[in-house]
mmCIF file of C-alpha atoms in Angstrom:
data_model
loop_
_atom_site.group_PDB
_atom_site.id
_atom_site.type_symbol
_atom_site.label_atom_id
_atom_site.label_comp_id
_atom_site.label_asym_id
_atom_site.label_seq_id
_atom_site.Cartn_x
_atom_site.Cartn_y
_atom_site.Cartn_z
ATOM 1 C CA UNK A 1 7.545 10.035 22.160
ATOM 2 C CA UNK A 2 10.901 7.713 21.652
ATOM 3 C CA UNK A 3 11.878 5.049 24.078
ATOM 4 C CA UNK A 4 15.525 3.810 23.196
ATOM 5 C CA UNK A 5 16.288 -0.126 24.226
ATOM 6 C CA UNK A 6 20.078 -1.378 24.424
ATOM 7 C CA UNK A 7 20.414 -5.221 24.040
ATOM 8 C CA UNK A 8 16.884 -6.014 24.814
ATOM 9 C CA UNK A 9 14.119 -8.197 24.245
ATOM 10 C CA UNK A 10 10.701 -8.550 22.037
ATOM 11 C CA UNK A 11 9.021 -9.100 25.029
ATOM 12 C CA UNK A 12 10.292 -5.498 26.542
ATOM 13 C CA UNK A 13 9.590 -3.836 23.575
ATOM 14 C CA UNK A 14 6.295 -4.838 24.005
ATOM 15 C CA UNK A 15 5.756 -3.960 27.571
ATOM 16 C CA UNK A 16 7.682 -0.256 26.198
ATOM 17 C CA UNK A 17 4.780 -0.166 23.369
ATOM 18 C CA UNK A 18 2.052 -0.333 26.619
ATOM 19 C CA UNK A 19 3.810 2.325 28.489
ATOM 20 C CA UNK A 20 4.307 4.791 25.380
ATOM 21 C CA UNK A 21 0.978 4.968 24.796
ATOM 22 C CA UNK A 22 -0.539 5.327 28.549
ATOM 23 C CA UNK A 23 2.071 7.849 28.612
ATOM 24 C CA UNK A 24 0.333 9.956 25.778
ATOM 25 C CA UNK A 25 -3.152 9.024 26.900
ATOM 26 C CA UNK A 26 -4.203 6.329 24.521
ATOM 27 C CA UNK A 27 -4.609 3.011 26.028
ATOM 28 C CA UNK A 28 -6.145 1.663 22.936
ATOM 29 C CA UNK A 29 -5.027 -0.074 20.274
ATOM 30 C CA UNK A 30 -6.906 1.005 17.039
ATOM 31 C CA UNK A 31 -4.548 -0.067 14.157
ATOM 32 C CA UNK A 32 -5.896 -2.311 11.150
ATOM 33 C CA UNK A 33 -2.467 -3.920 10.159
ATOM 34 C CA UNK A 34 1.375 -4.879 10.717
ATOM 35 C CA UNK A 35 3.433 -3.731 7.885
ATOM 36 C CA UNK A 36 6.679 -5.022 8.300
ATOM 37 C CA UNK A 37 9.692 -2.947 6.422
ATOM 38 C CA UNK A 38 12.738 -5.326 5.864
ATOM 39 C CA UNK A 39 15.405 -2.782 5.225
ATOM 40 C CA UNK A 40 19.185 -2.114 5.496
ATOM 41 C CA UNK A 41 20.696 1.055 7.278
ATOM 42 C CA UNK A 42 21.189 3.260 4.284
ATOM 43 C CA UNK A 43 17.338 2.745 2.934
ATOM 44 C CA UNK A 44 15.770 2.861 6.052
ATOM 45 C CA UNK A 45 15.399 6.682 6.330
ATOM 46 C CA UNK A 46 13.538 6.680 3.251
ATOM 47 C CA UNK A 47 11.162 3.753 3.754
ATOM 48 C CA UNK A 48 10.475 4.540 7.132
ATOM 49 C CA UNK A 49 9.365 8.113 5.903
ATOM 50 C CA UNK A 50 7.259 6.687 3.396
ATOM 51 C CA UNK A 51 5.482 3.991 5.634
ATOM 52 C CA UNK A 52 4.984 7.078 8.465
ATOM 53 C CA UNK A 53 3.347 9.178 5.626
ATOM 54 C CA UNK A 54 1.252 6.067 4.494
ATOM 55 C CA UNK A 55 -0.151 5.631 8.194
ATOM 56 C CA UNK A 56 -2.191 8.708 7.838
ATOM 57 C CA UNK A 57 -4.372 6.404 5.695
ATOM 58 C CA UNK A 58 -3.668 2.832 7.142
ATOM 59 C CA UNK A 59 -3.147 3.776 10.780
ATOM 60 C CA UNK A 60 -0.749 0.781 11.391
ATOM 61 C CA UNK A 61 1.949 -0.940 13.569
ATOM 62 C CA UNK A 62 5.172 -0.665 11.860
ATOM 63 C CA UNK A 63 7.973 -3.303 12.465
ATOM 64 C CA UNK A 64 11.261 -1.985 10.127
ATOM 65 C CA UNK A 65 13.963 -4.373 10.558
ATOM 66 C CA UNK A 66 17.267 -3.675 9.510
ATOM 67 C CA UNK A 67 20.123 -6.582 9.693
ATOM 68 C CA UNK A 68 23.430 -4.921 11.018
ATOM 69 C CA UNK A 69 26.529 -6.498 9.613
ATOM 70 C CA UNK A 70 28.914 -7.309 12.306
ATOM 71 C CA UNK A 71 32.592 -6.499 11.030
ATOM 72 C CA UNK A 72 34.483 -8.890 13.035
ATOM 73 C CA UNK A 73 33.864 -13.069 13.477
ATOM 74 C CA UNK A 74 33.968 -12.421 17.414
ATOM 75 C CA UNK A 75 30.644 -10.037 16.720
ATOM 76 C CA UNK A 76 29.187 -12.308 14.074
ATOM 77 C CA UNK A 77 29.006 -14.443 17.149
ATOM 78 C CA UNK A 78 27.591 -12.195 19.560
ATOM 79 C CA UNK A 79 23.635 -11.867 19.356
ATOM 80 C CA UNK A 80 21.574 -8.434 20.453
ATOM 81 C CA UNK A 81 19.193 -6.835 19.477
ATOM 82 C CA UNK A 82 18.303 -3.030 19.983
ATOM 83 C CA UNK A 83 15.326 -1.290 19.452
ATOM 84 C CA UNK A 84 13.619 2.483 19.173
ATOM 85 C CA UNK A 85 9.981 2.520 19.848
ATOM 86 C CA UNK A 86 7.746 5.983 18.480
ATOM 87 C CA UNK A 87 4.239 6.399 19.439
ATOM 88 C CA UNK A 88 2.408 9.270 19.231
ATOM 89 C CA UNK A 89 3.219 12.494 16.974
ATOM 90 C CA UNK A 90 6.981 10.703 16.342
ATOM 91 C CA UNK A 91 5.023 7.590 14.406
ATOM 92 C CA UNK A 92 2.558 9.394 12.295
ATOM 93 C CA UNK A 93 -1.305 7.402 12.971
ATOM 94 C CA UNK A 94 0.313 4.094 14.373
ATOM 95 C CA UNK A 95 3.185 3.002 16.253
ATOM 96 C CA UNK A 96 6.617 2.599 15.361
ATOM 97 C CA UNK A 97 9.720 -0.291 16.179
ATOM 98 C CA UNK A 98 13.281 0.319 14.341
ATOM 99 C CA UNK A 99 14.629 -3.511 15.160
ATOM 100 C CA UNK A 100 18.382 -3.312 14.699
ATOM 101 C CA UNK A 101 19.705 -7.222 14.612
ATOM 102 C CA UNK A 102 23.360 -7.909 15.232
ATOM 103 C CA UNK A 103 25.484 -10.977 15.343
ATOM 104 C CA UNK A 104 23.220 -14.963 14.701
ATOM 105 C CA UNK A 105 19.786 -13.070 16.011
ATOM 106 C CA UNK A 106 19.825 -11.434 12.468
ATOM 107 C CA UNK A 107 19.013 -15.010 10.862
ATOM 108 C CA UNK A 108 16.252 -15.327 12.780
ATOM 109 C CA UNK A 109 14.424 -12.295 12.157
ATOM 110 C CA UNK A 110 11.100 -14.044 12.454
ATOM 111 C CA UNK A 111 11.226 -14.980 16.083
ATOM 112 C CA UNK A 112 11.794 -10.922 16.953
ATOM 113 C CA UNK A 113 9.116 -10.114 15.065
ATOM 114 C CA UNK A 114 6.191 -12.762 15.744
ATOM 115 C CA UNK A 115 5.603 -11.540 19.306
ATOM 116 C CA UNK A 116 5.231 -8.052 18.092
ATOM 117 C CA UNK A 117 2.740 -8.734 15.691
ATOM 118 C CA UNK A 118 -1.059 -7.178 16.581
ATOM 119 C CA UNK A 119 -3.220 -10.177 17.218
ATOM 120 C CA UNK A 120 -5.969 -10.925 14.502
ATOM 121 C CA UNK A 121 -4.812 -7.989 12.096
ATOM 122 C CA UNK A 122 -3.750 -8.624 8.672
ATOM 123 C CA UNK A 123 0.468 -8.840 8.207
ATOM 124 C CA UNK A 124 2.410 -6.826 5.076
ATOM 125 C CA UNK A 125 5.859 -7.608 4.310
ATOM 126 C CA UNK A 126 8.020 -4.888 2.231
ATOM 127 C CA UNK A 127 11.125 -4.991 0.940
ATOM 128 C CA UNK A 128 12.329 -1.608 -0.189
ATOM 129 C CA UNK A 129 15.461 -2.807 -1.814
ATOM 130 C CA UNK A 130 17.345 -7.052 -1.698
ATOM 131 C CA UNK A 131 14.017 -8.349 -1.541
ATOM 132 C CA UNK A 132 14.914 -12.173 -1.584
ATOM 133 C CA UNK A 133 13.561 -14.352 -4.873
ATOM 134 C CA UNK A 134 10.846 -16.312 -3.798
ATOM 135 C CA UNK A 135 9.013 -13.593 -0.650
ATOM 136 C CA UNK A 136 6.601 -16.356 0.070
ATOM 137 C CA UNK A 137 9.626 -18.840 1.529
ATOM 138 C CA UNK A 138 11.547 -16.204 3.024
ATOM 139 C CA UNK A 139 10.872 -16.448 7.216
ATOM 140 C CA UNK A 140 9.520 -13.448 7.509
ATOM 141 C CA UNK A 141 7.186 -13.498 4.166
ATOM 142 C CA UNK A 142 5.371 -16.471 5.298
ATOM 143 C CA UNK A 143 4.015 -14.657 8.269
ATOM 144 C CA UNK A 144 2.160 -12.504 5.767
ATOM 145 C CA UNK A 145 -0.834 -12.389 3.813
ATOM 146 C CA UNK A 146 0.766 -9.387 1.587
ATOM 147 C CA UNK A 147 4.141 -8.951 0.269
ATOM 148 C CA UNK A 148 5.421 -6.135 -1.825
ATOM 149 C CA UNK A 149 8.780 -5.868 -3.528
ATOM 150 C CA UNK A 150 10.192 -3.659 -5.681
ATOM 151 C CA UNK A 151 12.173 -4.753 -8.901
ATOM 152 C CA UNK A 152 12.701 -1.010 -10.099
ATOM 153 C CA UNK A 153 15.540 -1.261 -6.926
ATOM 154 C CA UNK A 154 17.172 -4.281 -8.128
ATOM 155 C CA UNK A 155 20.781 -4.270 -10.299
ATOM 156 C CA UNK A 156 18.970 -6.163 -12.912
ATOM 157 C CA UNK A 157 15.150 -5.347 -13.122
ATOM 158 C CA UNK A 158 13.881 -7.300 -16.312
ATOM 159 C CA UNK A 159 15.432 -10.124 -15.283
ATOM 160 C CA UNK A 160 14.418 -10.438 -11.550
ATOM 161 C CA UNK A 161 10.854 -10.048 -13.749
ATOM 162 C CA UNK A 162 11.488 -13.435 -14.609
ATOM 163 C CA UNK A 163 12.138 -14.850 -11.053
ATOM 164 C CA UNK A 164 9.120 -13.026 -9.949
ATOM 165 C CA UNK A 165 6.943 -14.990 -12.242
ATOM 166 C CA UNK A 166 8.721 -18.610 -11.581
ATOM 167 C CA UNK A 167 8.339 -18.146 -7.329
ATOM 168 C CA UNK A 168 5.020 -15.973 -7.804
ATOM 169 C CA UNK A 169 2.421 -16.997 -5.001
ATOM 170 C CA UNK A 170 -0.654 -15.884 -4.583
ATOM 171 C CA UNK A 171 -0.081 -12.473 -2.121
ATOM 172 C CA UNK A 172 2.590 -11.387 -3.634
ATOM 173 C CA UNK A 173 3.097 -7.584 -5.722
ATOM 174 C CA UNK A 174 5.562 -5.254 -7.022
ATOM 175 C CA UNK A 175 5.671 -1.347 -6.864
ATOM 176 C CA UNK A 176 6.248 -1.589 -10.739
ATOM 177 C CA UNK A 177 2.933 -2.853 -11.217
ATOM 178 C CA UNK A 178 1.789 -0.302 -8.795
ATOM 179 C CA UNK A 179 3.125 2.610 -10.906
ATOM 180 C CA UNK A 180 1.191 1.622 -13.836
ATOM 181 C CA UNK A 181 -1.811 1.460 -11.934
ATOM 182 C CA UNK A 182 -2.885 5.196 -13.318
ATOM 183 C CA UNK A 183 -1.865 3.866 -16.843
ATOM 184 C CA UNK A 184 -3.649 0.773 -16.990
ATOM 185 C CA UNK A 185 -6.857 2.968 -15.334
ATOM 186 C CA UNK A 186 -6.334 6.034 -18.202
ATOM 187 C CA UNK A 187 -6.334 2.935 -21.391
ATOM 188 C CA UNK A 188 -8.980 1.288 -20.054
ATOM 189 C CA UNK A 189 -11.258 3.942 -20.233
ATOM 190 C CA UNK A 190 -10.084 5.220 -23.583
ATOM 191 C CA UNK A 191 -11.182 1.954 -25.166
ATOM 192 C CA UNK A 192 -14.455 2.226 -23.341
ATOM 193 C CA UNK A 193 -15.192 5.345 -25.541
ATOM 194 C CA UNK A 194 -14.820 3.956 -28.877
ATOM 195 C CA UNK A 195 -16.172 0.803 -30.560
ATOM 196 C CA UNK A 196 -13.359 -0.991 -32.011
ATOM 197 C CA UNK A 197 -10.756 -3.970 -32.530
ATOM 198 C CA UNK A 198 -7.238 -3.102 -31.288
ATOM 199 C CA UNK A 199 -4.866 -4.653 -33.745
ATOM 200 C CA UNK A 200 -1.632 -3.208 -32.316
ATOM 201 C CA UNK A 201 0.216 -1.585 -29.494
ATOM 202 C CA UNK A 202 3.182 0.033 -28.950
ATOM 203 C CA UNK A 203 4.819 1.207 -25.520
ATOM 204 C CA UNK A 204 7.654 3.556 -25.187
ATOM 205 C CA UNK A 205 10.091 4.318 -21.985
ATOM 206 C CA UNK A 206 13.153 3.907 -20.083
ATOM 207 C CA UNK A 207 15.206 0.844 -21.093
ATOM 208 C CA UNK A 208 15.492 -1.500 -18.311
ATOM 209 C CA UNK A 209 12.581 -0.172 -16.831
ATOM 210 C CA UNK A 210 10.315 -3.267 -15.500
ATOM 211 C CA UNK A 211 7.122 -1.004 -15.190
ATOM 212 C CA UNK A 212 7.631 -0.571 -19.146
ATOM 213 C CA UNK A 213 8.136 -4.260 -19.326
ATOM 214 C CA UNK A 214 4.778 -5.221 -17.009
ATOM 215 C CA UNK A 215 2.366 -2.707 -18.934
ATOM 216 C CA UNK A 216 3.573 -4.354 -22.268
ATOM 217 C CA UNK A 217 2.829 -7.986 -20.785
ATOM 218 C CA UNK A 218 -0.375 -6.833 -19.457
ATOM 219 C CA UNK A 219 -1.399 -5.205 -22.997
ATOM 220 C CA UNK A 220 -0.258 -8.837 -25.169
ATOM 221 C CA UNK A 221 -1.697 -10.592 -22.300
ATOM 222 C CA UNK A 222 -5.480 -9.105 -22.035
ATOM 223 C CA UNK A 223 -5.496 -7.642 -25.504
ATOM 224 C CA UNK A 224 -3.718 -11.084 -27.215
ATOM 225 C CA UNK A 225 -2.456 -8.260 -30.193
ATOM 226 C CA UNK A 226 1.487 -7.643 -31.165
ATOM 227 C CA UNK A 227 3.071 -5.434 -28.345
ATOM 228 C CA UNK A 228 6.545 -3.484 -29.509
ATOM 229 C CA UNK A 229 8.757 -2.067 -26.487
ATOM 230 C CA UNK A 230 10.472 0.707 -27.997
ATOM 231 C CA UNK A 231 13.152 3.067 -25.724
ATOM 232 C CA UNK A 232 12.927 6.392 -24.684
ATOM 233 C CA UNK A 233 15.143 9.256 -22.561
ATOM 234 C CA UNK A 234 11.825 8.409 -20.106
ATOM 235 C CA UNK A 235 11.616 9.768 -17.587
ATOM 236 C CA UNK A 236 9.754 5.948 -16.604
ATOM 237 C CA UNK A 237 7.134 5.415 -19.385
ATOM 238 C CA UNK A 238 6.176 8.097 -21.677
ATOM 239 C CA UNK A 239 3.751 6.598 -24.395
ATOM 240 C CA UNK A 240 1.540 3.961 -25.214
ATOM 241 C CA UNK A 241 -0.295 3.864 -28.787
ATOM 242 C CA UNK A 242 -3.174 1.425 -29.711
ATOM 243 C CA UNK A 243 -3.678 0.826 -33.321
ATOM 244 C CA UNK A 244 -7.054 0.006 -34.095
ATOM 245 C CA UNK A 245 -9.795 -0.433 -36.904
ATOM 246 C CA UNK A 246 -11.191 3.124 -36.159
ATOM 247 C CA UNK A 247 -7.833 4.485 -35.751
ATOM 248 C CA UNK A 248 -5.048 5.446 -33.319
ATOM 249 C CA UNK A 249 -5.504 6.241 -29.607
ATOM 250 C CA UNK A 250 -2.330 7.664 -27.935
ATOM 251 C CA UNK A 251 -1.835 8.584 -24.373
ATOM 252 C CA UNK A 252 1.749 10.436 -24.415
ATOM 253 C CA UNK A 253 3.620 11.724 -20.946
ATOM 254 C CA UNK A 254 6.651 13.423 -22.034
ATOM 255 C CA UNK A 255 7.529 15.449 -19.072
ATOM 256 C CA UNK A 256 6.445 12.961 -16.408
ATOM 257 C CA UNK A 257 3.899 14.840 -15.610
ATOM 258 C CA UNK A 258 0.575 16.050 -17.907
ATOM 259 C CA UNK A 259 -0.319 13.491 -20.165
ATOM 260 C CA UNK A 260 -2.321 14.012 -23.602
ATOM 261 C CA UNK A 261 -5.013 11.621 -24.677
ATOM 262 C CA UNK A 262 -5.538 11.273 -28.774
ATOM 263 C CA UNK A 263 -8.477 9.475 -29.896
ATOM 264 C CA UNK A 264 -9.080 9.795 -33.718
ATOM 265 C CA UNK A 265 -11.969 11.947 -34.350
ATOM 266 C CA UNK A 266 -11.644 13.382 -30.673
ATOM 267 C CA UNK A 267 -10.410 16.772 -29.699
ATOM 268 C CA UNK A 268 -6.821 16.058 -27.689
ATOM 269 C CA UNK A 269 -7.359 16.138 -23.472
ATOM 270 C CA UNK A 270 -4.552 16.840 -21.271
ATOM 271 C CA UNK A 271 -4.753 14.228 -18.508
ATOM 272 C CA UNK A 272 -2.569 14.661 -15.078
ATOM 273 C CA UNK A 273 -0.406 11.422 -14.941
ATOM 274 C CA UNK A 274 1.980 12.773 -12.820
ATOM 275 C CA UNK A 275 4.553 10.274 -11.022
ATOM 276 C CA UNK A 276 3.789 9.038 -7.330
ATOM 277 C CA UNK A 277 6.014 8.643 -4.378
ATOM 278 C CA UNK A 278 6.936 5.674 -2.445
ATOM 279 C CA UNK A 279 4.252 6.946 0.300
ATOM 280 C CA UNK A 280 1.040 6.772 -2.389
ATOM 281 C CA UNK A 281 2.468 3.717 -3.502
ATOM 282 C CA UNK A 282 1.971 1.859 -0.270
ATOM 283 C CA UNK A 283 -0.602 3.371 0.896
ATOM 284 C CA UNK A 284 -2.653 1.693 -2.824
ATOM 285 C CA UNK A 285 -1.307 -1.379 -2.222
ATOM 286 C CA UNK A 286 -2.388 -1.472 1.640
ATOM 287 C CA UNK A 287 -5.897 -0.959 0.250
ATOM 288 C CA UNK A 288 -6.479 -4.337 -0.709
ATOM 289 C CA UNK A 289 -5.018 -7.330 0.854
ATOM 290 C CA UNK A 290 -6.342 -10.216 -1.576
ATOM 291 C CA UNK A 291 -4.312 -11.589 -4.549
ATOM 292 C CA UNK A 292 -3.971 -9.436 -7.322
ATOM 293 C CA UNK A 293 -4.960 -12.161 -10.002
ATOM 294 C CA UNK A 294 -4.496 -9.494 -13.342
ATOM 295 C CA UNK A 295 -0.631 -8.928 -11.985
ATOM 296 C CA UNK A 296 -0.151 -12.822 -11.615
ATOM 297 C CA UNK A 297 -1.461 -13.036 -14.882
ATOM 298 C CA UNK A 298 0.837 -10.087 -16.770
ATOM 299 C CA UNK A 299 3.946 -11.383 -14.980
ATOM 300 C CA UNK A 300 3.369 -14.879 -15.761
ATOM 301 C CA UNK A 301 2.653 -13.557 -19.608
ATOM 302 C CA UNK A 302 7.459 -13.395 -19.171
ATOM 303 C CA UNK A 303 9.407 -11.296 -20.956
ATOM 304 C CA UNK A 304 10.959 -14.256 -22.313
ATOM 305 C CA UNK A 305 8.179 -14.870 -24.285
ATOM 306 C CA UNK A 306 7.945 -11.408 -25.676
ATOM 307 C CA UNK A 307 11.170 -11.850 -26.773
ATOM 308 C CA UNK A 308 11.037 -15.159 -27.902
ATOM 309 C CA UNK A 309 8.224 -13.819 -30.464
ATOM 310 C CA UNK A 310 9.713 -10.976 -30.916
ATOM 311 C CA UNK A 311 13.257 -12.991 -32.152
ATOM 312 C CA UNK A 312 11.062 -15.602 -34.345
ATOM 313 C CA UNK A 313 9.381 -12.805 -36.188
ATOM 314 C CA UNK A 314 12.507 -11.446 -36.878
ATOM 315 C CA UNK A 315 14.597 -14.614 -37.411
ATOM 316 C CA UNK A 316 17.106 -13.785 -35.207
ATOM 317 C CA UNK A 317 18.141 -15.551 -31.755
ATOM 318 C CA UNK A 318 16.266 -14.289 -29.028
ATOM 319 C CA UNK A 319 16.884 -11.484 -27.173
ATOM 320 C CA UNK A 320 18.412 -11.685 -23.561
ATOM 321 C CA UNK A 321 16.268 -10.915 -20.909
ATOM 322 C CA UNK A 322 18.122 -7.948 -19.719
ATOM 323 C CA UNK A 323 17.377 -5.984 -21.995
ATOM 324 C CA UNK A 324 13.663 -4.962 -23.337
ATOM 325 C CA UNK A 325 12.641 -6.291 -27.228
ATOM 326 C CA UNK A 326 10.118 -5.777 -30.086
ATOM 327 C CA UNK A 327 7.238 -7.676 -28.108
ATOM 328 C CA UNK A 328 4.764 -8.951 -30.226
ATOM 329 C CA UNK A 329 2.342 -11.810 -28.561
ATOM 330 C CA UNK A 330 1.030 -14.940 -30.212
ATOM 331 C CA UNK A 331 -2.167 -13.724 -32.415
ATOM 332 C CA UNK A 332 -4.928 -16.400 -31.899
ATOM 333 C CA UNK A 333 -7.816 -16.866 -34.335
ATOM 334 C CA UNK A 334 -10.993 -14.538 -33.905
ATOM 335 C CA UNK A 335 -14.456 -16.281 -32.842
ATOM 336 C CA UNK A 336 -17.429 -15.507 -33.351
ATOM 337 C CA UNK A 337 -18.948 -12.453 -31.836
ATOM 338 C CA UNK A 338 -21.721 -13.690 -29.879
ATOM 339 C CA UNK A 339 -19.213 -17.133 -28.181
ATOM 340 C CA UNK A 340 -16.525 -16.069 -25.796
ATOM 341 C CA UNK A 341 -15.463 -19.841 -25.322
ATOM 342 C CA UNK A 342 -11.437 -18.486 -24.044
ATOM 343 C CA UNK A 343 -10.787 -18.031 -20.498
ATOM 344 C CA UNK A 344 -9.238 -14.813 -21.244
ATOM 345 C CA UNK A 345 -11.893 -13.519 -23.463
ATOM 346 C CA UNK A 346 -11.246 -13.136 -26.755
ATOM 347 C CA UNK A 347 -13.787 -12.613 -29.176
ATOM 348 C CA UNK A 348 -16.315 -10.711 -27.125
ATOM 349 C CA UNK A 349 -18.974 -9.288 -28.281
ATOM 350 C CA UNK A 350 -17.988 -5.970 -30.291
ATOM 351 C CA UNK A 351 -18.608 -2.488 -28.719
ATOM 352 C CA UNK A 352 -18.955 -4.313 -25.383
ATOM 353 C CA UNK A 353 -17.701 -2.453 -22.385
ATOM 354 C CA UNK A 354 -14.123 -3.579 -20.711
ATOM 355 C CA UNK A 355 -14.889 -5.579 -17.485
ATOM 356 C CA UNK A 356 -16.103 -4.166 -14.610
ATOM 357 C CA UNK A 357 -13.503 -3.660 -11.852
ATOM 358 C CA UNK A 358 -14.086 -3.544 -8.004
ATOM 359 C CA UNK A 359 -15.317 0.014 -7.277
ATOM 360 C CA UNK A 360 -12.860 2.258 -6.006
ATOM 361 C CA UNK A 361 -12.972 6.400 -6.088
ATOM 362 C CA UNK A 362 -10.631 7.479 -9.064
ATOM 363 C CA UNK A 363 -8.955 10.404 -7.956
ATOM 364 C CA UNK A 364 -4.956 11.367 -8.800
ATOM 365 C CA UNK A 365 -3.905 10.246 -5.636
ATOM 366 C CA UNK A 366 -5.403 6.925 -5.628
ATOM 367 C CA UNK A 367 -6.159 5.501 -8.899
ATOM 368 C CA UNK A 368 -8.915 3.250 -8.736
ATOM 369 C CA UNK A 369 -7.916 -0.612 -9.887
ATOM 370 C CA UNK A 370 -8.699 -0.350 -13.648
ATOM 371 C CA UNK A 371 -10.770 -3.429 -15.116
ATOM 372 C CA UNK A 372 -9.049 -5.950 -17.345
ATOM 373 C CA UNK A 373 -8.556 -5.536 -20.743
ATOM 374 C CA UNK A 374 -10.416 -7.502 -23.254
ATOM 375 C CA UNK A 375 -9.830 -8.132 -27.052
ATOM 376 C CA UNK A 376 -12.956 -6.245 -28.764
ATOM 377 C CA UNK A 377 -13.864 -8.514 -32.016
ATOM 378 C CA UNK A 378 -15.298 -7.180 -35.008
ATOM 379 C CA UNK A 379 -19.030 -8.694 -35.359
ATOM 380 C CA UNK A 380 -19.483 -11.194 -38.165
#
C-alpha cells in the first residue's frame, strides 16, 4: 500500500503511517529499529532496494531522505516537503517514508525526521554515497547510535580513509570494513590451525580500493609484522599471503568468487568468498549496534603511516595518500613467551589460539565477526 503526500507535514505522515497499517490489518508496531538512508535522487533506487531486502532480517522503519536541489533562488526560498509512505507488501517487513526536501527545509533535515522516529528503538544513519566527514556532527548522525558510510563511493577513497580516522567516534563504520568481514573471518582461522610466528604479509587488489587498504591496517595493526600492498586487475581484493616460520599460508580469490586456502604441508581447500551485495552488507552491520572497537583500531593504524614506513625503508619521500604503498609496520621487540605486558598483545604465548570473538553462526551469508589477530611469539 502507497499513500502519496504533496507539501505536507511530519506530523501527517505520521497520522498516514497509523492509517496504512489499520488499513492492511496490523495495528501493531513490531519493528526493532529506524534506519535512516540519507540519499540523493539518482542513488535512492538502489539503497532503498537494498534497505527493503535487509528488512526481511531487521524488520525496521525506514526514513530515506533525499535533498532536492531547487534550480532557481525564488525555489531555494520556498520550503516543502513531500512524502510517499509504503506499508505492507510495498515495504518489505517494516514500513517505508521517501522524504523529498525542497527549498531551506532541506537544511534542517533533522526536525522532519525526529518526530518520525519509533520511540525507544535503536536509530541507524546511512549514507550510501556524500556521506559528510565527521557523521557524528552531522544533524542527522547525532540522532544515532549507528552510522555507516561508505568510502568505496567516494572520488577519493584512501584519502577520505584518513578523515575517517581523524573524526572517528565511537558508533561509527564503513561498508569497506564490512566487505572484509569474510576475509578477516577465513585468516583468522587459518592461523588457528598451525603453530607459528607470522613474520610477513602481503595483500594484493584493486588500487584505490580502501577495503585493500583497511585489511592491510588491520594485519600491521594486530599482527605488528611488515604489510606490502601490492596492485592487482581485482576484481576488489584477490590475495593475502602470510609468511611465517612454518611456512606460507595463502588465501587467493582470483575470480571474485571461490577462493583457495594454501597452508604448507596442507592439501589446497577451495573456500566460497564470493562478493556480497549492498543488502547483506546492511543487514551484518544492523546485527550489532555497539562500537566496533577492532575497526577503530585498523583505521586509526592510517595509511599515512603505512606509507610513511613504507617511504623510510625505502629512502624515498613518502607516498601520497591517494594512492596505496609498500606497507610495512613498525616491528617491536619480541617478549617473553609466558608475559603479554602490550595492550595489543604481542608476545603471547606460542601456539595459543587467536582471541575469542562474540559468537555468531558462520555461514556465507553472514560471516560471523572474526576474533582479533594476535602476534604468535616463538617460545624462548
Amino acid at each position: 500500500m502507497k499513500i502519496d503526500l504533496t507539501d505536507t507535514t511530519a506530523g501527517k505522515v505520521n497520522k498516514a503511517l497509523v492509517q496504512g497499517r489499520r488499513a492492511i490489518g496490523t495495528p501493531a508496531v513490531g519493528m526493532v529499529l529506524t534506519l535512516v538512508v540519507v540519499t540523493d535522487e539518482e542513488n535512492a533506487y538502489d539503497a532503498l532496494k537494498a534497505a527493503g531486502d535487509a528488512s526481511h532480517e531487521h524488520p525496521s522503519r525506514t526514513l530515506v531522505v533525499i535533498k532536492r536541489v531547487s534550480r532557481s533562488p525564488r525555489d531555494r526560498t520556498s520550503s516543502r516537503l513531500d512524502a510517499e509512505v509504503r506499508v505492507g507488501a510495498d515495504a518489505g517487513s517494516g514500513e517505508t517514508v521517501i522524504l523529498r526536501l525542497y527549498g531551506e527545509v532541506a537544511d534542517h533535515a533533522d526536525s522532519v525526521v525526529l518526530p518520525l522516529l519509533l520511540p525507544d528503538a535503536p536509530v541507524v544513519v546511512w549514507w550510501p554515497v556524500n556521506a559528510p566527514l565527521d557523521p557524528a556532527k552531522d544533524p542527522l548522525g547525532a540522532l544515532a547510535q549507528r552510522r555507516v558510510t561508505d568510502t568505496y563511493a567516494s572520488e577519493q577513497p584512501v584519502r577520505e580513509l584518513s578523515a575517517r580516522a581523524d573524526s572517528y567516534t565511537p558508533g561509527d563504520t564503513d561498508l569497506s570494513w564490512t566487505r572484509i568481514t569474510p576475509w578477516r573471518s577465513m585468516l583468522a582461522a587459518a592461523l588457528d590451525q598451525v603453530v607459528c610466528e607470522v613474520e610477513a604479509v602481503e595483500v594484493e587488489g584493486e588500487e584505490f580500493n580502501p577495503s585493500c587498504e583497511l585489511l592491510a591496517m588491520w594485519l600491521a595493526d594486530r599482527l605488528d609484522v611488515p604489510v606490502k600492498r601490492s596492485l592487482s586487475s581485482g576484481p576488489g581484493l584477490t590475495a593475502v599471503r602470510m609468511h611465517t616460520s612454518e611456512g606460507a599460508i595463502a588465501l587467493d580469490r582470483a575470480d571474485g568468487s571461490l577462493a583457495t586456502l594454501s597452508i604448507d604441508g596442507q592439501p589446497d581447500r577451495a573456500v566460497a568468498l564470493k562478493r556480497r551485495e549492498t543488502a547483506e552488507l546492511i543487514a551484518e552491520e544492523l546485527r550489532r549496534l555497539d562500537p566496533d572497537d577492532t575497526y577503530a583500531s585498523a583505521l586509526r593504524f592510517g595509511v599515512e603511516r603505512l606509507n610513511a614506513s613504507a617511504a623510510a625503508a625505502a629512502g624515498t619521500a613518502p607516498a601520497p595518500a591517494t594512492a596505496p604503498a609498500t606497507a610495512t609496520a613498525p616491528a617491536t621487540a619480541t617478549t617473553p613467551a609466558t608475559t603479554d605486558p602490550s595492550p595489543k598483545g604481542e608476545g603471547a604465548v606460542a601456539g595459543t589460539a587467536l582471541e575469542a570473538a562474540a559468537e555468531a553462526p558462520a555461514t556465507e551469508s553472514a560471516p560471523q565477526e572474526p576474533p582479533p589477530l594476535k602476534k604468535r611469539a616463538k617460545a624462548t
